[in-house]
mmCIF file of C-alpha atoms in Angstrom:
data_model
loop_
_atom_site.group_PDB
_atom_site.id
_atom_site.type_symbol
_atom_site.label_atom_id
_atom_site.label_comp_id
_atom_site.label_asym_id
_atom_site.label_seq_id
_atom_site.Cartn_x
_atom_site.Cartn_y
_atom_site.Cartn_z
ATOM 1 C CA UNK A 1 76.047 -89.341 24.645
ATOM 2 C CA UNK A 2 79.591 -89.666 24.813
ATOM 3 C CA UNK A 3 81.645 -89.162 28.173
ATOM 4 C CA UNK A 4 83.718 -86.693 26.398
ATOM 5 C CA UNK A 5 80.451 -84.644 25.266
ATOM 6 C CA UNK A 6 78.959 -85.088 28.737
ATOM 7 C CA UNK A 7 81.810 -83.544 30.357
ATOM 8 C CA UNK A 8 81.568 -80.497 28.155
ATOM 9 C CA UNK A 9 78.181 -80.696 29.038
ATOM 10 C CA UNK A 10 78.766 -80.397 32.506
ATOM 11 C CA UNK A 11 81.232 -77.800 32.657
ATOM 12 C CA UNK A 12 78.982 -75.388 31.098
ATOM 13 C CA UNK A 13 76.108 -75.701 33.057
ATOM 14 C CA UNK A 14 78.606 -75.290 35.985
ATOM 15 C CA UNK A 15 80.267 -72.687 34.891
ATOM 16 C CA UNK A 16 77.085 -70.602 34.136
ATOM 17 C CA UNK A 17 75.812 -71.173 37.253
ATOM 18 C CA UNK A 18 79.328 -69.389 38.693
ATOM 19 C CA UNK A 19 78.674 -66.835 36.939
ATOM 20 C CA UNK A 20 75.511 -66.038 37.379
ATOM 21 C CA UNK A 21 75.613 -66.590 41.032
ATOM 22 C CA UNK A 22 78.788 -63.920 41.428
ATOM 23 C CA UNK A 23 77.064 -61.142 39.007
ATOM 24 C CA UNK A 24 73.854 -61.548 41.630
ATOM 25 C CA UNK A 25 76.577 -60.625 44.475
ATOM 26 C CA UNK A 26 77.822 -58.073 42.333
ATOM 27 C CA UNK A 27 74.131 -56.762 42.272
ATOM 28 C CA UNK A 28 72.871 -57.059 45.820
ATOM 29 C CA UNK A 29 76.755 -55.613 47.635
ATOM 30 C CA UNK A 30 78.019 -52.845 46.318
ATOM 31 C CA UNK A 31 81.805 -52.411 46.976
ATOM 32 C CA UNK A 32 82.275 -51.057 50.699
ATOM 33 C CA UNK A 33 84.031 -47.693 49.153
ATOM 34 C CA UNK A 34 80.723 -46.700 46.792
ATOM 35 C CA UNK A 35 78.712 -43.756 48.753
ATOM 36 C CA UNK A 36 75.347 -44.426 50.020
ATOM 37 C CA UNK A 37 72.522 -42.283 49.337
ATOM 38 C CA UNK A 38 71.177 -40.126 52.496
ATOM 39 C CA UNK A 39 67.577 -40.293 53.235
ATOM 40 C CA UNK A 40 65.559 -37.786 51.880
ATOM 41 C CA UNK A 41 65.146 -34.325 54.087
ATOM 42 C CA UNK A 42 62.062 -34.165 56.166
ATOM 43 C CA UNK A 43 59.800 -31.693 54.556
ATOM 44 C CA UNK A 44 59.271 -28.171 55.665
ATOM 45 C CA UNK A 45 56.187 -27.998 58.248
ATOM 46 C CA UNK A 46 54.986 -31.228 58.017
ATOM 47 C CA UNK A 47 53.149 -32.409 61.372
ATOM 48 C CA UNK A 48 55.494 -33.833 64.098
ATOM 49 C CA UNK A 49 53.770 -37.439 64.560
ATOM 50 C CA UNK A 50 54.457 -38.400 68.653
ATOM 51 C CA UNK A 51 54.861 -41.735 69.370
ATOM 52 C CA UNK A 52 51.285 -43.067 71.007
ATOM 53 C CA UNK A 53 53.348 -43.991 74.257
ATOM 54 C CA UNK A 54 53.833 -40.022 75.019
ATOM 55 C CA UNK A 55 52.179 -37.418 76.769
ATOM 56 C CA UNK A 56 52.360 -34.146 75.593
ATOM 57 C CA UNK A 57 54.608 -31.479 77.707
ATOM 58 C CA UNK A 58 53.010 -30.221 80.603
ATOM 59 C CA UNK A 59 51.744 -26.102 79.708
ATOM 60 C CA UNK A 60 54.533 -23.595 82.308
ATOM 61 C CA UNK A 61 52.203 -22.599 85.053
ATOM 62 C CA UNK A 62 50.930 -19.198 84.958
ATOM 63 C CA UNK A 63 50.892 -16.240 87.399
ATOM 64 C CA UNK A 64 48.573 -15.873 89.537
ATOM 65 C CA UNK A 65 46.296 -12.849 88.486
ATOM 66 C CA UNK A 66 47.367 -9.301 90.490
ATOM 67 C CA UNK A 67 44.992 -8.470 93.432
ATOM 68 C CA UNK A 68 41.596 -6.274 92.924
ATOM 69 C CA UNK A 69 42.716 -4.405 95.830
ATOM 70 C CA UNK A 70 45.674 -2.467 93.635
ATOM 71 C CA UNK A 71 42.837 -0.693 91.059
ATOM 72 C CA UNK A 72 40.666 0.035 94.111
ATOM 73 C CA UNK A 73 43.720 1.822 95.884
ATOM 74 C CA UNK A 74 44.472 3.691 92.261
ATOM 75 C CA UNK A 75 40.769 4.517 92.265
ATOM 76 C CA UNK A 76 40.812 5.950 95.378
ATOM 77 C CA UNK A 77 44.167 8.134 95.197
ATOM 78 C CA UNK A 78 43.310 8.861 90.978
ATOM 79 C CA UNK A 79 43.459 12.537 90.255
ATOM 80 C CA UNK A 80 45.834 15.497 91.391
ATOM 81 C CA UNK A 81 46.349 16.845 94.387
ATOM 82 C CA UNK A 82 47.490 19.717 96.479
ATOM 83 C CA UNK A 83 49.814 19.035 99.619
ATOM 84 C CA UNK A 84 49.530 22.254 102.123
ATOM 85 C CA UNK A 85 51.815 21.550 105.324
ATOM 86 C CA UNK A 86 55.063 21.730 106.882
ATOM 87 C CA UNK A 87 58.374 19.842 107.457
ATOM 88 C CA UNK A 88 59.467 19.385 111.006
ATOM 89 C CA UNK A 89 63.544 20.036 111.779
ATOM 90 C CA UNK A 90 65.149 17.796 114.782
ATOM 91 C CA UNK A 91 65.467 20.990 116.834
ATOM 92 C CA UNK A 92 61.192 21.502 116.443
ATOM 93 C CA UNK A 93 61.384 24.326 114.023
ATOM 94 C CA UNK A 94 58.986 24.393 111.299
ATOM 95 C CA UNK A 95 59.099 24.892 107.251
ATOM 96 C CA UNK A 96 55.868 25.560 105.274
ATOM 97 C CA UNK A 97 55.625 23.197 101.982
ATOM 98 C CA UNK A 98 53.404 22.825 99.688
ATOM 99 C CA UNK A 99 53.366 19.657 97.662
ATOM 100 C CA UNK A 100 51.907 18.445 94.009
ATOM 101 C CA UNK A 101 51.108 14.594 94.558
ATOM 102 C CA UNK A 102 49.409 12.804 91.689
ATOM 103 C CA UNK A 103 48.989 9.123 91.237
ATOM 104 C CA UNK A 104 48.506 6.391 88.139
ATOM 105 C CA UNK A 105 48.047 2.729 87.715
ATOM 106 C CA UNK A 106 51.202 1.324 86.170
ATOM 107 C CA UNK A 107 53.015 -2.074 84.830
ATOM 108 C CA UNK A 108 49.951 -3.976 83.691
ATOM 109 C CA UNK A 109 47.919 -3.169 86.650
ATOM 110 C CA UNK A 110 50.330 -4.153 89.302
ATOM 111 C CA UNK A 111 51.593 -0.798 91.351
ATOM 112 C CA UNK A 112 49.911 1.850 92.175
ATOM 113 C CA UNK A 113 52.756 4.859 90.800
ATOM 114 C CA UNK A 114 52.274 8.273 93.406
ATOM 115 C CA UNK A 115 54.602 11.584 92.277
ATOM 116 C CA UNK A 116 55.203 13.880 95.432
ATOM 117 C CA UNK A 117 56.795 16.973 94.063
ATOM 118 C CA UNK A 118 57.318 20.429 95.850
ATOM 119 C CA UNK A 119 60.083 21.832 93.302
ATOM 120 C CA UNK A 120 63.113 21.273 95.139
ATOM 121 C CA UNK A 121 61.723 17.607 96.889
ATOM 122 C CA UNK A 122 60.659 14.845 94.563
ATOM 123 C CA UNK A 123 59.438 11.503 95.954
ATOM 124 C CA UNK A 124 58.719 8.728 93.050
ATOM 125 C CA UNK A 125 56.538 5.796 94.948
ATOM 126 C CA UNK A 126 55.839 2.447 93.919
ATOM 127 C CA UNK A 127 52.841 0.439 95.837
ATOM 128 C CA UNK A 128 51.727 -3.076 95.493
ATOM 129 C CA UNK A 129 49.548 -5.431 97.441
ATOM 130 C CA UNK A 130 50.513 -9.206 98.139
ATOM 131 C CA UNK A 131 47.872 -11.689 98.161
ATOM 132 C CA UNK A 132 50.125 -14.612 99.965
ATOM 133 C CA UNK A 133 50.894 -11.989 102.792
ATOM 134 C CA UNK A 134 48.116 -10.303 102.823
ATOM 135 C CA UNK A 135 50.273 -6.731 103.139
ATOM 136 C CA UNK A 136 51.147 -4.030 101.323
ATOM 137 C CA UNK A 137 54.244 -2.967 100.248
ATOM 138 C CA UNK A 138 55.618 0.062 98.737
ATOM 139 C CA UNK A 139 59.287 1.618 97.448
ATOM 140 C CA UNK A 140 59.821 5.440 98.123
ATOM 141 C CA UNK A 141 62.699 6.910 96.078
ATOM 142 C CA UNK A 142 63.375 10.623 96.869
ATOM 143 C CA UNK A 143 65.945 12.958 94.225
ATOM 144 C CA UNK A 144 68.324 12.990 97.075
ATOM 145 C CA UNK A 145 69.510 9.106 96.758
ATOM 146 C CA UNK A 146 67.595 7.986 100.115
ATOM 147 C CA UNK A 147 65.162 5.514 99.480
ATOM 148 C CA UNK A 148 62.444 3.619 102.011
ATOM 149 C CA UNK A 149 61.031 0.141 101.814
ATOM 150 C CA UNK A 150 57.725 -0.174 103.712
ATOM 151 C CA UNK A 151 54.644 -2.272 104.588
ATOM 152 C CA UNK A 152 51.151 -1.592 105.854
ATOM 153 C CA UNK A 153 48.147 -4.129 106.652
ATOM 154 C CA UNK A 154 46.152 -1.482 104.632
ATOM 155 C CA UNK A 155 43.616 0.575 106.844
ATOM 156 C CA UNK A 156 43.016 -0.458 110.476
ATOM 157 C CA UNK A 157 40.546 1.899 112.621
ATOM 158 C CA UNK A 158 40.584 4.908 109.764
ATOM 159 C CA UNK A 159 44.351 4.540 109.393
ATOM 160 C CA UNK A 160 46.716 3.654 107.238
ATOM 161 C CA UNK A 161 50.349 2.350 108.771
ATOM 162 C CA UNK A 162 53.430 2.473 107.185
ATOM 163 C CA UNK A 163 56.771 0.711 108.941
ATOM 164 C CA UNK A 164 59.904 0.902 107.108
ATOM 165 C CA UNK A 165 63.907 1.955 106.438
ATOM 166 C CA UNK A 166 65.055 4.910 105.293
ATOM 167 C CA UNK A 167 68.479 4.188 104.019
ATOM 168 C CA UNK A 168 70.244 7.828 102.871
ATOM 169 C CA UNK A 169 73.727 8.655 102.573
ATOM 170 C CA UNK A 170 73.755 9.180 106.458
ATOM 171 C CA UNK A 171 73.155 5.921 107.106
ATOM 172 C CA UNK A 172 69.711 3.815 108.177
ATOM 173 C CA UNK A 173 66.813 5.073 110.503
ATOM 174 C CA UNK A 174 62.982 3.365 111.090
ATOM 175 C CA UNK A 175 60.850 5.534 109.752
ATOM 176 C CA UNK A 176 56.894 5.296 109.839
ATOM 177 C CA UNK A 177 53.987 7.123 107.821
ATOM 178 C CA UNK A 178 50.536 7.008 108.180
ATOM 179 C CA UNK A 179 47.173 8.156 106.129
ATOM 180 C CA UNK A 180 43.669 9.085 107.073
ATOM 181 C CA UNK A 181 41.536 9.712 104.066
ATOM 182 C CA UNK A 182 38.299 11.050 103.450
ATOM 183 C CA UNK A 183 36.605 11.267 100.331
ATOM 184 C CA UNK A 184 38.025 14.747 99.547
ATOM 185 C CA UNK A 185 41.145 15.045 101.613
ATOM 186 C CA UNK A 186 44.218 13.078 103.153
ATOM 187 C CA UNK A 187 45.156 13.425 106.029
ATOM 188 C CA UNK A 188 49.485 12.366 105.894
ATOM 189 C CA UNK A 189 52.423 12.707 108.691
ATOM 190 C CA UNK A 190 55.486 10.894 109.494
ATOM 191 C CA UNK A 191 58.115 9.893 112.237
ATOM 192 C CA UNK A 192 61.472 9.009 112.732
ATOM 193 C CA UNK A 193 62.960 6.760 115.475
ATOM 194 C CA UNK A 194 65.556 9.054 117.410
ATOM 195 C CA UNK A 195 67.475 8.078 120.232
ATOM 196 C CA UNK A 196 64.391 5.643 120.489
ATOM 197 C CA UNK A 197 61.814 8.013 120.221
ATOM 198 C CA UNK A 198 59.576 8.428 117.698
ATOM 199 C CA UNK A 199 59.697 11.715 116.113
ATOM 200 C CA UNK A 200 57.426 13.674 113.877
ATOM 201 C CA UNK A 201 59.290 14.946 110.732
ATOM 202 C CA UNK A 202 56.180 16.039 108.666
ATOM 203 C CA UNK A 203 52.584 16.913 108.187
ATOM 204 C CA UNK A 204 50.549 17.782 105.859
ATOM 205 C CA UNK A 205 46.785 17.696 104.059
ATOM 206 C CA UNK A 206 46.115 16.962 100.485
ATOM 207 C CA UNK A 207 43.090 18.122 98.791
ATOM 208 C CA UNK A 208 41.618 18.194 95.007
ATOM 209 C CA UNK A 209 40.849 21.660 93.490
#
């Protein structure tokens, strides 16, 4: 072969090889300014996978269950009744009244709901018991804007205790109420701390017909 035809020779096999080496770059790096496809979108409600190095989230705690003792009082006050007694002025005069008081188990099972009504007096109480405490507790709201937040240990010696606040548009005064019961009647009266005496304000007896 001649050095002239092995040159020519040469140069083609080199210049082959340039080419086919750049249209490979061409292939494998697109220019910088082409757009590259997104991934595909997850498909609708297909399982989560979690990685095998988690735990699952902890389940919320849940509320502790409300106390037997709320159906039992519900049980024991279920039914109408009729109030026969009298309300007690500061000066010691007296003012028959006869009351309608019925009672229902409300929110779930968690108060104990009691309606006083007379006609002209209306008294909308809310009663709960508190298993941490071990007390009762109960929210009297009357038609005339006073309202009373008390708490009892629940019957002691045939009696059941109620120390409180009355807060009215007069201002504040201790106030406590107390309950015998028997199986047809209740027994109710209540006091006021004047001048740091206790005073009785009502009584009355509640029957079923």
């Amino acid at each position: 072969m001649s050095r002239a035809l092995a040159s020519a020779v040469c140069a083609l096999v080199i210049g082959g090889l340039f080419v086919h080496v750049a249209s490979a770059d061409m292939v494998e790096a697109p220019p910088p300014d082409m757009p590259v496809a997104a991934p595909p979108p997850p498909v609708q409600g297909a399982p989560s996978v979690m990685p095998p190095n988690r735990r699952p989230p902890p389940q919320p705690p849940q509320p502790p269950p409300v106390s037997p003792l709320i159906a039992a009082e519900a049980t024991a006050l279920a039914g109408t009744w009729t109030c026969k007694g009298v309300q007690i002025a500061a000066a010691g005069s007296s003012t028959p009244e006869t009351v309608r008081l019925t009672s229902a188990l409300v929110l779930d099972g968690a108060y104990v709901h009691l309606t006083f009504d007379s006609g002209t007096a209306k008294l909308e109480i809310y009663r709960t018991f508190d298993s941490v405490s071990k007390q009762w507790s109960q929210m009297v709201m009357s038609n005339d804007a006073s309202h009373v937040m008390a708490t009892s240990l629940g019957e002691q010696n045939g009696t059941w205790t109620w120390d409180g606040t009355l807060s009215s548009q007069t201002g504040t005064l201790q106030v406590r109420d107390s309950e015998q019961r028997s199986p047809t009647s209740i027994k109710m009266w209540g006091e006021q701390l004047l001048g740091g005496t206790w005073t009785k304000v009502y009584d009355m007896t509640c029957t079923k017909p």
